[in-house]
Short mmCIF file of C-alpha atoms in Angstrom, two decimals:
data_model
loop_
_atom_site.label_atom_id
_atom_site.label_comp_id
_atom_site.label_asym_id
_atom_site.label_seq_id
_atom_site.Cartn_x
_atom_site.Cartn_y
_atom_site.Cartn_z
CA MET A 5 7.40 -14.39 17.21
CA THR A 6 6.24 -14.32 13.59
CA LEU A 7 4.37 -11.11 12.90
CA PRO A 8 1.06 -11.44 10.99
CA VAL A 9 0.33 -9.29 7.95
CA VAL A 10 -2.89 -7.44 7.11
CA LEU A 11 -3.37 -6.53 3.42
CA VAL A 12 -5.71 -3.65 2.55
CA HIS A 13 -7.00 -3.48 -1.03
CA GLY A 14 -7.55 -0.57 -3.40
CA ILE A 15 -10.61 1.23 -4.72
CA ARG A 16 -13.40 -0.88 -6.28
CA LEU A 17 -11.62 -4.16 -5.54
CA SER A 18 -11.84 -6.65 -2.67
CA GLY A 19 -9.54 -8.62 -0.41
CA ARG A 20 -9.46 -11.33 -3.07
CA CYS A 21 -7.18 -9.19 -5.24
CA TRP A 22 -4.31 -10.14 -2.88
CA VAL A 23 -4.61 -13.83 -3.77
CA ALA A 24 -1.06 -14.19 -5.16
CA VAL A 25 0.61 -12.02 -2.49
CA GLU A 26 -1.31 -13.78 0.25
CA ALA A 27 -0.34 -17.20 -1.07
CA ASP A 28 3.33 -16.23 -1.07
CA ILE A 29 3.44 -14.58 2.36
CA GLY A 30 1.02 -17.06 3.89
CA THR A 31 3.54 -19.88 3.72
CA GLU A 32 5.46 -18.22 6.55
CA ARG A 33 2.99 -16.14 8.59
CA SER A 34 -0.70 -15.45 9.21
CA VAL A 35 -2.32 -13.13 6.69
CA ALA A 36 -5.68 -11.32 6.66
CA ALA A 37 -7.08 -9.57 3.59
CA PRO A 38 -10.43 -8.02 4.55
CA ASP A 39 -12.99 -6.36 2.32
CA LEU A 40 -13.39 -2.63 2.99
CA PRO A 41 -16.88 -1.12 3.43
CA GLY A 42 -18.67 -0.84 0.10
CA HIS A 43 -16.45 -3.52 -1.47
CA GLY A 44 -16.50 -7.29 -1.89
CA GLU A 45 -18.94 -8.94 0.47
CA TYR A 46 -19.90 -5.48 1.79
CA ARG A 47 -20.99 -4.00 -1.52
CA GLY A 48 -23.96 -1.75 -0.97
CA GLU A 49 -22.67 -0.49 2.39
CA ARG A 50 -21.45 3.08 2.69
CA PHE A 51 -17.73 3.70 2.70
CA THR A 52 -16.44 6.02 5.41
CA MET A 53 -12.93 6.29 6.81
CA PRO A 54 -13.99 5.45 10.40
CA ALA A 55 -15.73 2.30 9.12
CA ALA A 56 -12.64 1.39 7.10
CA ILE A 57 -10.45 1.82 10.20
CA ASP A 58 -12.79 -0.50 12.09
CA THR A 59 -12.32 -3.07 9.33
CA VAL A 60 -8.54 -2.94 9.72
CA ARG A 61 -8.86 -3.12 13.50
CA ALA A 62 -11.02 -6.26 13.22
CA ALA A 63 -8.53 -7.83 10.79
CA ILE A 64 -5.63 -7.16 13.19
CA ASP A 65 -7.63 -8.64 16.05
CA SER A 66 -8.36 -11.73 13.96
CA VAL A 67 -4.64 -12.48 13.57
CA GLY A 68 -3.61 -11.87 17.16
CA GLY A 69 -3.91 -8.16 17.92
CA ARG A 70 -0.73 -6.82 16.31
CA ALA A 71 0.37 -6.88 12.67
CA LEU A 72 2.30 -5.35 9.83
CA VAL A 73 -0.33 -3.42 7.87
CA VAL A 74 0.12 -3.17 4.11
CA GLY A 75 -2.15 -0.98 2.00
CA HIS A 76 -2.29 -0.29 -1.73
CA SER A 77 -3.89 2.77 -3.39
CA LEU A 78 -7.10 3.49 -1.42
CA GLY A 79 -5.90 0.81 0.97
CA GLY A 80 -2.72 2.80 1.55
CA TYR A 81 -4.69 5.81 2.75
CA VAL A 82 -6.87 3.56 4.92
CA ALA A 83 -3.74 1.92 6.34
CA ILE A 84 -2.31 5.35 7.21
CA ALA A 85 -5.53 6.32 8.99
CA ALA A 86 -5.66 2.98 10.83
CA ALA A 87 -2.01 3.23 11.95
CA ALA A 88 -2.62 6.73 13.34
CA GLU A 89 -5.68 5.49 15.24
CA LEU A 90 -4.45 2.09 16.41
CA GLY A 91 -0.86 2.96 17.31
CA GLU A 92 1.14 0.00 18.64
CA GLN A 93 -1.30 -2.53 17.21
CA VAL A 94 0.33 -1.61 13.89
CA ALA A 95 3.87 -2.94 14.24
CA GLY A 96 4.84 -1.43 10.93
CA LEU A 97 3.12 0.34 8.05
CA VAL A 98 3.66 -0.30 4.34
CA VAL A 99 2.02 2.19 1.97
CA ALA A 100 2.11 1.29 -1.73
CA GLY A 101 0.99 3.66 -4.47
CA SER A 102 -0.57 6.17 -2.07
CA THR A 103 1.73 9.18 -1.90
CA ARG A 104 -0.42 11.88 -3.47
CA ILE A 105 -2.49 14.21 -1.36
CA PRO A 106 -6.13 13.47 -2.28
CA ASN A 107 -7.10 16.94 -3.49
CA GLY A 108 -9.75 17.87 -6.06
CA ALA A 109 -7.44 17.31 -9.01
CA LEU A 110 -6.78 13.74 -7.92
CA THR A 111 -10.48 12.90 -7.62
CA ILE A 112 -11.49 14.18 -11.06
CA PRO A 113 -10.49 11.01 -12.96
CA PHE A 114 -12.48 8.92 -10.47
CA ARG A 115 -15.54 11.12 -10.84
CA VAL A 116 -15.33 10.82 -14.63
CA ALA A 117 -14.81 7.04 -14.45
CA HIS A 118 -17.86 6.72 -12.22
CA LEU A 119 -20.02 8.70 -14.66
CA VAL A 120 -18.84 6.73 -17.69
CA LEU A 121 -19.03 3.29 -16.13
CA SER A 122 -22.31 3.88 -14.32
CA ALA A 123 -23.95 4.86 -17.58
CA GLN A 124 -23.46 1.34 -18.91
CA ARG A 125 -26.14 -1.28 -18.38
CA ASP A 126 -23.94 -3.50 -16.21
CA GLY A 127 -22.40 -0.61 -14.28
CA GLY A 128 -19.19 -0.94 -16.26
CA GLU A 129 -18.45 -4.40 -14.88
CA ARG A 130 -17.55 -5.96 -18.24
CA LEU A 131 -15.30 -3.08 -19.31
CA SER A 132 -13.58 -3.00 -15.94
CA ARG A 133 -12.92 -6.73 -16.09
CA ARG A 134 -11.38 -6.36 -19.54
CA ILE A 135 -9.05 -3.63 -18.25
CA PHE A 136 -7.93 -5.74 -15.28
CA ASP A 137 -7.56 -8.81 -17.52
CA ALA A 138 -5.12 -6.86 -19.65
CA ALA A 139 -3.18 -5.36 -16.75
CA LEU A 140 -2.93 -8.22 -14.25
CA PRO A 141 -1.82 -11.87 -14.18
CA ALA A 142 -4.65 -14.26 -14.98
CA GLN A 143 -4.93 -15.58 -11.42
CA VAL A 144 -5.17 -12.08 -9.97
CA ALA A 145 -7.58 -10.81 -12.64
CA ALA A 146 -9.86 -13.80 -12.02
CA ALA A 147 -9.83 -13.09 -8.28
CA VAL A 148 -10.64 -9.42 -8.90
CA ALA A 149 -13.63 -10.45 -11.03
CA ALA A 150 -14.80 -13.00 -8.46
CA GLY A 151 -14.73 -10.39 -5.70
CA GLY A 152 -16.71 -7.90 -7.76
CA ILE A 153 -15.74 -4.44 -9.01
CA ALA A 154 -17.56 -1.84 -6.94
CA THR A 155 -17.76 1.20 -9.20
CA GLU A 156 -20.79 2.42 -7.26
CA VAL A 157 -18.65 3.14 -4.18
CA ILE A 158 -16.59 5.87 -5.88
CA PRO A 159 -18.73 8.85 -4.73
CA ASP A 160 -18.42 7.78 -1.09
CA ILE A 161 -14.66 7.50 -1.41
CA VAL A 162 -14.38 10.89 -3.08
CA ARG A 163 -16.32 12.43 -0.19
CA ALA A 164 -14.10 10.70 2.35
CA ALA A 165 -10.97 11.84 0.53
CA ALA A 166 -12.08 15.46 0.63
CA THR A 167 -11.55 15.66 4.39
CA PHE A 168 -8.66 13.19 4.76
CA ASP A 169 -5.23 14.54 5.72
CA PRO A 170 -2.69 11.73 5.10
CA LEU A 171 0.29 13.85 6.13
CA GLY A 172 -1.29 14.76 9.45
CA GLU A 173 -2.19 11.13 10.08
CA LEU A 174 1.36 9.98 9.28
CA ARG A 175 2.68 12.45 11.84
CA ARG A 176 0.49 10.78 14.47
CA TYR A 177 1.94 7.30 13.85
CA PRO A 178 5.24 6.75 15.67
CA GLY A 179 6.12 3.39 14.14
CA PRO A 180 8.23 2.46 11.12
CA VAL A 181 6.84 3.31 7.68
CA TRP A 182 7.82 2.04 4.25
CA LEU A 183 6.52 4.00 1.25
CA ILE A 184 6.73 1.82 -1.86
CA ASN A 185 6.13 3.28 -5.32
CA GLY A 186 6.64 2.08 -8.84
CA SER A 187 8.78 4.57 -10.74
CA ARG A 188 5.92 5.01 -13.24
CA ASP A 189 3.18 5.42 -10.64
CA HIS A 190 1.09 8.56 -11.11
CA PHE A 191 0.45 8.53 -7.34
CA ARG A 192 4.09 9.46 -6.63
CA GLY A 193 3.43 13.20 -6.87
CA HIS A 194 3.94 14.11 -3.20
CA GLU A 195 6.19 11.30 -2.04
CA THR A 196 8.85 13.58 -0.57
CA ARG A 197 6.21 15.29 1.57
CA PHE A 198 5.03 11.91 2.81
CA VAL A 199 8.59 10.96 3.73
CA ALA A 200 9.02 14.22 5.60
CA ALA A 201 5.75 13.68 7.50
CA ALA A 202 6.62 10.24 8.88
CA PRO A 203 9.16 10.25 11.71
CA ARG A 204 10.52 6.81 10.78
CA ALA A 205 9.96 6.52 7.04
CA ARG A 206 11.81 4.92 4.18
CA LEU A 207 10.94 5.45 0.54
CA LEU A 208 11.47 2.57 -1.88
CA VAL A 209 11.04 3.15 -5.62
CA VAL A 210 10.85 0.10 -7.89
CA PRO A 211 12.15 0.89 -11.41
CA GLY A 212 9.81 0.21 -14.30
CA ALA A 213 6.78 -0.57 -12.13
CA GLY A 214 3.46 1.26 -12.24
CA HIS A 215 0.57 1.90 -9.89
CA TYR A 216 -0.55 -1.73 -9.83
CA LEU A 217 2.84 -3.08 -8.74
CA PRO A 218 1.42 -5.18 -5.84
CA LEU A 219 -1.11 -6.89 -8.13
CA ALA A 220 0.68 -6.88 -11.47
CA GLU A 221 3.92 -8.19 -9.97
CA PRO A 222 2.77 -10.01 -6.84
CA ARG A 223 5.88 -12.16 -6.36
CA ARG A 224 8.09 -9.11 -6.59
CA PHE A 225 5.94 -7.23 -4.10
CA ALA A 226 5.56 -10.18 -1.74
CA ARG A 227 9.32 -10.51 -1.60
CA LEU A 228 9.56 -6.92 -0.35
CA ILE A 229 6.85 -7.52 2.25
CA ARG A 230 8.51 -10.72 3.46
CA ASP A 231 11.80 -8.89 3.96
CA ILE A 232 10.12 -6.04 5.86
CA ALA A 233 8.13 -8.45 8.02
CA ASP A 234 11.22 -10.55 8.74
CA GLY A 235 12.97 -7.47 10.11
CA CYS A 236 9.96 -6.51 12.22
CA ASP A 237 9.78 -10.04 13.68
CA THR A 238 13.01 -9.55 15.60
CA ARG A 239 12.43 -5.83 16.34
CA GLU A 240 15.89 -5.24 14.94
CA CYS A 241 14.83 -3.65 11.70
CA SER A 242 15.30 -0.12 13.02
CA HIS A 243 18.95 -0.96 13.72
CA ARG A 244 19.65 -2.85 10.51
CA CYS A 245 17.72 -0.62 8.13
CA GLY A 246 18.46 2.80 9.59
CA ILE A 247 14.84 3.79 10.15
CA ASP A 248 15.23 5.16 13.67
CA GLY A 249 16.22 8.66 12.68
CA VAL A 250 19.85 7.76 11.99
CA ARG A 251 20.93 8.32 8.42
CA ALA A 252 22.96 5.33 7.32
CA PRO A 253 25.64 5.86 4.69
CA ALA A 254 24.62 4.85 1.18
CA PRO A 255 25.70 1.24 0.60
CA PRO A 256 27.50 0.11 -2.54
CA ALA A 257 25.42 -1.23 -5.42
CA SER A 258 26.47 -4.80 -4.67
CA TYR A 259 25.38 -4.70 -1.02
CA ARG A 260 22.40 -6.82 0.01
CA PRO A 261 21.18 -5.79 3.47
CA ASP A 262 19.94 -8.36 5.99
CA CYS A 263 16.38 -7.03 5.87
CA GLY A 264 16.36 -6.81 2.08
CA ARG A 265 17.81 -10.12 0.96
CA THR A 266 16.32 -9.78 -2.51
CA ALA A 267 16.97 -6.09 -3.05
CA ARG A 268 19.92 -4.38 -4.74
CA TRP A 269 20.39 -0.94 -3.23
CA LEU A 270 21.38 1.20 -6.18
CA ARG A 271 21.20 4.95 -5.62
CA ASN A 272 19.03 7.72 -4.26
CA SER A 273 15.81 7.85 -6.26
CA VAL A 274 14.73 11.32 -5.20
CA ASP A 275 16.39 14.10 -3.25
CA THR A 276 14.69 14.28 0.14
CA ALA A 277 17.56 15.88 2.04
CA ALA A 278 15.83 19.25 2.33
CA ALA A 279 12.54 17.74 3.44
CA ALA A 280 13.86 15.03 5.76
CA PRO A 281 17.57 15.27 6.59
CA THR A 282 17.53 12.07 8.62
CA MET A 283 15.96 9.97 5.90
CA GLU A 284 17.43 8.03 3.04
CA SER A 285 15.30 7.18 0.01
CA LEU A 286 16.48 4.32 -2.12
CA LYS A 287 15.84 3.00 -5.56
CA ILE A 288 15.69 -0.76 -5.58
CA ASP A 289 15.78 -3.27 -8.34
CA MET A 290 14.11 -6.61 -7.80
CA PRO A 291 15.09 -9.73 -9.76
#
Protein backbone atom coordinates (compact mmCIF):
# COMPACT_ATOMS: atom_id res chain seq x y z
CA MET A 1 0.00 0.00 0.00
CA THR A 2 1.30 3.45 -0.91
CA LEU A 3 1.41 5.64 2.17
CA PRO A 4 -0.01 9.18 1.81
CA VAL A 5 1.95 12.22 2.96
CA VAL A 6 0.70 15.21 4.96
CA LEU A 7 2.81 18.38 4.68
CA VAL A 8 2.57 20.97 7.49
CA HIS A 9 3.78 24.49 6.71
CA GLY A 10 5.75 27.02 8.75
CA ILE A 11 4.88 30.25 10.51
CA ARG A 12 3.03 32.94 8.51
CA LEU A 13 2.81 30.78 5.38
CA SER A 14 0.12 28.44 4.03
CA GLY A 15 -0.18 24.99 2.54
CA ARG A 16 0.53 26.53 -0.85
CA CYS A 17 4.21 26.94 0.06
CA TRP A 18 4.61 23.17 -0.55
CA VAL A 19 3.68 23.53 -4.23
CA ALA A 20 6.98 22.18 -5.61
CA VAL A 21 7.38 19.40 -3.00
CA GLU A 22 3.75 18.38 -3.43
CA ALA A 23 4.09 18.25 -7.21
CA ASP A 24 7.12 15.98 -6.92
CA ILE A 25 5.75 13.59 -4.29
CA GLY A 26 2.23 13.70 -5.71
CA THR A 27 3.24 11.79 -8.82
CA GLU A 28 3.54 8.65 -6.68
CA ARG A 29 1.23 9.05 -3.67
CA SER A 30 -1.62 11.10 -2.21
CA VAL A 31 -0.55 14.36 -0.59
CA ALA A 32 -2.40 16.83 1.65
CA ALA A 33 -1.03 20.27 2.54
CA PRO A 34 -3.55 21.96 4.85
CA ASP A 35 -3.57 25.53 6.12
CA LEU A 36 -3.00 25.81 9.86
CA PRO A 37 -5.32 27.98 12.00
CA GLY A 38 -4.58 31.67 11.49
CA HIS A 39 -2.93 31.00 8.11
CA GLY A 40 -3.98 30.83 4.48
CA GLU A 41 -7.73 30.46 4.11
CA TYR A 42 -8.05 30.57 7.91
CA ARG A 43 -6.40 33.95 8.41
CA GLY A 44 -8.15 35.80 11.19
CA GLU A 45 -8.76 32.64 13.23
CA ARG A 46 -6.84 32.11 16.44
CA PHE A 47 -3.89 29.74 16.40
CA THR A 48 -3.76 27.21 19.22
CA MET A 49 -1.90 23.91 19.33
CA PRO A 50 -5.07 21.83 19.89
CA ALA A 51 -6.66 23.47 16.83
CA ALA A 52 -3.51 22.82 14.81
CA ILE A 53 -3.56 19.14 15.84
CA ASP A 54 -7.18 18.95 14.68
CA THR A 55 -6.08 20.34 11.31
CA VAL A 56 -3.48 17.59 10.93
CA ARG A 57 -6.00 14.98 12.04
CA ALA A 58 -8.48 16.15 9.38
CA ALA A 59 -5.75 16.11 6.72
CA ILE A 60 -4.80 12.53 7.62
CA ASP A 61 -8.45 11.50 7.50
CA SER A 62 -8.79 13.12 4.07
CA VAL A 63 -6.08 10.86 2.62
CA GLY A 64 -7.22 7.61 4.18
CA GLY A 65 -6.64 7.75 7.93
CA ARG A 66 -2.91 7.04 8.13
CA ALA A 67 0.02 9.02 6.71
CA LEU A 68 3.62 10.07 6.89
CA VAL A 69 3.48 13.52 8.51
CA VAL A 70 6.11 16.05 7.46
CA GLY A 71 6.42 19.41 9.20
CA HIS A 72 8.74 22.37 8.66
CA SER A 73 9.56 25.07 11.24
CA LEU A 74 6.29 25.81 13.09
CA GLY A 75 4.85 22.88 11.16
CA GLY A 76 7.52 20.64 12.66
CA TYR A 77 6.38 21.45 16.19
CA VAL A 78 2.75 20.96 15.16
CA ALA A 79 3.67 17.63 13.56
CA ILE A 80 5.36 16.52 16.79
CA ALA A 81 2.27 17.44 18.81
CA ALA A 82 -0.02 15.70 16.32
CA ALA A 83 2.09 12.52 16.31
CA ALA A 84 1.99 12.36 20.11
CA GLU A 85 -1.78 12.79 20.09
CA LEU A 86 -2.70 10.64 17.08
CA GLY A 87 -0.31 7.74 17.58
CA GLU A 88 -0.62 5.03 14.92
CA GLN A 89 -2.41 7.34 12.50
CA VAL A 90 1.04 8.86 12.02
CA ALA A 91 3.00 6.10 10.29
CA GLY A 92 6.17 8.14 10.48
CA LEU A 93 7.18 11.65 11.48
CA VAL A 94 9.55 13.96 9.60
CA VAL A 95 10.57 17.14 11.43
CA ALA A 96 12.51 19.70 9.39
CA GLY A 97 14.09 22.80 10.91
CA SER A 98 12.37 22.38 14.28
CA THR A 99 14.97 21.17 16.76
CA ARG A 100 15.23 24.12 19.12
CA ILE A 101 13.25 24.22 22.33
CA PRO A 102 10.85 27.20 21.95
CA ASN A 103 12.01 29.21 24.96
CA GLY A 104 11.88 32.98 25.44
CA ALA A 105 15.13 33.58 23.57
CA LEU A 106 13.78 31.84 20.49
CA THR A 107 10.60 33.92 20.42
CA ILE A 108 12.30 37.32 20.69
CA PRO A 109 13.09 37.65 16.95
CA PHE A 110 9.47 36.80 16.13
CA ARG A 111 8.16 39.39 18.58
CA VAL A 112 10.44 42.02 17.05
CA ALA A 113 9.45 41.03 13.49
CA HIS A 114 5.79 41.33 14.43
CA LEU A 115 6.29 44.82 15.84
CA VAL A 116 8.28 46.04 12.84
CA LEU A 117 6.07 44.52 10.17
CA SER A 118 2.79 45.41 11.86
CA ALA A 119 3.83 49.04 12.00
CA GLN A 120 3.79 49.21 8.20
CA ARG A 121 0.62 50.23 6.38
CA ASP A 122 0.23 46.86 4.65
CA GLY A 123 1.19 44.82 7.70
CA GLY A 124 4.60 44.14 6.21
CA GLU A 125 3.17 42.15 3.31
CA ARG A 126 5.29 43.83 0.63
CA LEU A 127 8.54 43.55 2.59
CA SER A 128 7.85 39.94 3.47
CA ARG A 129 7.18 39.10 -0.17
CA ARG A 130 10.46 40.71 -1.20
CA ILE A 131 12.33 38.60 1.36
CA PHE A 132 10.71 35.38 0.16
CA ASP A 133 11.26 36.36 -3.48
CA ALA A 134 14.97 36.62 -2.76
CA ALA A 135 15.20 33.39 -0.75
CA LEU A 136 12.95 30.98 -2.65
CA PRO A 137 12.50 29.69 -6.22
CA ALA A 138 10.09 31.82 -8.24
CA GLN A 139 7.34 29.17 -8.26
CA VAL A 140 7.49 28.74 -4.49
CA ALA A 141 7.71 32.48 -3.77
CA ALA A 142 4.67 33.10 -5.97
CA ALA A 143 2.73 30.40 -4.11
CA VAL A 144 3.73 31.90 -0.75
CA ALA A 145 2.43 35.30 -1.89
CA ALA A 146 -0.79 33.80 -3.25
CA GLY A 147 -1.48 32.07 0.06
CA GLY A 148 -0.90 35.25 2.05
CA ILE A 149 1.71 36.01 4.70
CA ALA A 150 0.03 36.03 8.10
CA THR A 151 2.23 38.25 10.24
CA GLU A 152 -0.73 38.97 12.52
CA VAL A 153 -0.72 35.38 13.82
CA ILE A 154 2.71 35.66 15.46
CA PRO A 155 1.47 36.63 18.97
CA ASP A 156 -0.81 33.59 19.09
CA ILE A 157 2.05 31.31 18.11
CA VAL A 158 4.39 32.84 20.68
CA ARG A 159 1.77 32.18 23.36
CA ALA A 160 1.32 28.59 22.20
CA ALA A 161 5.09 28.05 22.14
CA ALA A 162 5.44 29.20 25.74
CA THR A 163 3.68 26.09 27.04
CA PHE A 164 4.76 23.58 24.39
CA ASP A 165 7.18 20.82 25.37
CA PRO A 166 8.47 19.22 22.13
CA LEU A 167 10.77 16.79 23.93
CA GLY A 168 7.96 15.50 26.11
CA GLU A 169 5.71 15.11 23.08
CA LEU A 170 8.41 13.23 21.16
CA ARG A 171 8.70 10.79 24.06
CA ARG A 172 4.99 10.05 23.72
CA TYR A 173 5.25 9.08 20.03
CA PRO A 174 6.42 5.48 19.55
CA GLY A 175 6.84 5.57 15.79
CA PRO A 176 9.87 6.31 13.59
CA VAL A 177 11.14 9.89 13.51
CA TRP A 178 13.45 11.62 11.05
CA LEU A 179 14.91 14.97 12.13
CA ILE A 180 16.16 16.84 9.06
CA ASN A 181 18.24 20.00 9.41
CA GLY A 182 20.28 22.12 7.07
CA SER A 183 23.81 22.47 8.42
CA ARG A 184 23.32 26.26 8.50
CA ASP A 185 19.91 26.18 10.19
CA HIS A 186 19.71 28.34 13.31
CA PHE A 187 17.01 25.95 14.61
CA ARG A 188 19.59 23.17 15.09
CA GLY A 189 20.50 24.29 18.60
CA HIS A 190 19.03 21.37 20.55
CA GLU A 191 19.05 18.64 17.93
CA THR A 192 20.92 16.12 20.08
CA ARG A 193 18.29 16.50 22.81
CA PHE A 194 15.55 15.89 20.25
CA VAL A 195 17.33 12.74 19.06
CA ALA A 196 17.63 11.52 22.64
CA ALA A 197 13.93 12.17 23.29
CA ALA A 198 12.60 10.11 20.39
CA PRO A 199 12.82 6.33 20.88
CA ARG A 200 13.21 5.67 17.15
CA ALA A 201 14.89 8.77 15.76
CA ARG A 202 17.40 9.45 13.05
CA LEU A 203 19.07 12.81 12.51
CA LEU A 204 19.91 13.85 8.95
CA VAL A 205 21.99 16.99 8.36
CA VAL A 206 22.16 18.38 4.83
CA PRO A 207 25.45 20.25 4.21
CA GLY A 208 25.19 23.84 3.04
CA ALA A 209 21.43 24.10 3.52
CA GLY A 210 19.66 26.62 5.75
CA HIS A 211 16.37 26.85 7.59
CA TYR A 212 14.29 27.04 4.41
CA LEU A 213 15.69 23.82 2.94
CA PRO A 214 12.23 22.31 2.15
CA LEU A 215 11.15 25.43 0.25
CA ALA A 216 14.43 26.74 -1.12
CA GLU A 217 15.49 23.32 -2.40
CA PRO A 218 12.19 21.49 -2.90
CA ARG A 219 13.48 18.80 -5.26
CA ARG A 220 16.27 17.94 -2.87
CA PHE A 221 13.86 17.77 0.05
CA ALA A 222 11.20 15.86 -1.88
CA ARG A 223 13.78 13.24 -2.77
CA LEU A 224 14.42 12.65 0.93
CA ILE A 225 10.70 12.41 1.68
CA ARG A 226 10.13 9.99 -1.20
CA ASP A 227 12.87 7.71 0.11
CA ILE A 228 11.48 7.80 3.65
CA ALA A 229 7.94 7.17 2.44
CA ASP A 230 9.09 4.31 0.20
CA GLY A 231 10.60 2.58 3.22
CA CYS A 232 7.47 3.11 5.29
CA ASP A 233 5.29 1.67 2.50
CA THR A 234 6.71 -1.81 3.04
CA ARG A 235 7.09 -1.47 6.84
CA GLU A 236 10.67 -2.62 6.35
CA CYS A 237 12.32 0.72 6.97
CA SER A 238 13.08 -0.10 10.61
CA HIS A 239 15.07 -3.12 9.43
CA ARG A 240 16.84 -1.47 6.53
CA CYS A 241 17.57 1.88 8.16
CA GLY A 242 18.41 0.78 11.70
CA ILE A 243 15.74 2.89 13.40
CA ASP A 244 14.42 0.21 15.74
CA GLY A 245 16.91 0.78 18.52
CA VAL A 246 19.69 -1.22 16.85
CA ARG A 247 22.76 0.80 16.05
CA ALA A 248 23.90 -0.13 12.56
CA PRO A 249 27.60 0.14 11.75
CA ALA A 250 28.57 3.27 9.86
CA PRO A 251 28.49 2.50 6.12
CA PRO A 252 31.28 3.50 3.76
CA ALA A 253 30.99 6.82 1.93
CA SER A 254 30.12 5.07 -1.33
CA TYR A 255 27.21 3.10 0.12
CA ARG A 256 23.70 3.99 -1.01
CA PRO A 257 21.10 2.36 1.26
CA ASP A 258 17.86 0.95 -0.10
CA CYS A 259 15.75 3.55 1.68
CA GLY A 260 18.04 6.40 0.67
CA ARG A 261 18.65 5.84 -3.02
CA THR A 262 19.69 9.43 -3.56
CA ALA A 263 21.74 9.92 -0.41
CA ARG A 264 25.48 9.47 0.14
CA TRP A 265 26.10 8.52 3.75
CA LEU A 266 29.27 10.36 4.63
CA ARG A 267 30.08 10.58 8.33
CA ASN A 268 28.61 11.37 11.72
CA SER A 269 27.46 14.99 11.73
CA VAL A 270 27.20 15.39 15.49
CA ASP A 271 28.22 13.24 18.42
CA THR A 272 25.03 11.86 19.98
CA ALA A 273 26.56 8.80 21.60
CA ALA A 274 26.25 10.18 25.13
CA ALA A 275 22.67 11.30 24.63
CA ALA A 276 21.37 8.33 22.63
CA PRO A 277 23.69 5.32 22.50
CA THR A 278 21.40 3.40 20.17
CA MET A 279 21.14 6.15 17.61
CA GLU A 280 23.25 7.05 14.63
CA SER A 281 23.17 10.57 13.22
CA LEU A 282 24.32 10.99 9.67
CA LYS A 283 25.44 13.78 7.44
CA ILE A 284 24.07 13.37 3.96
CA ASP A 285 24.92 15.02 0.70
CA MET A 286 22.25 15.25 -1.94
CA PRO A 287 23.08 15.63 -5.65
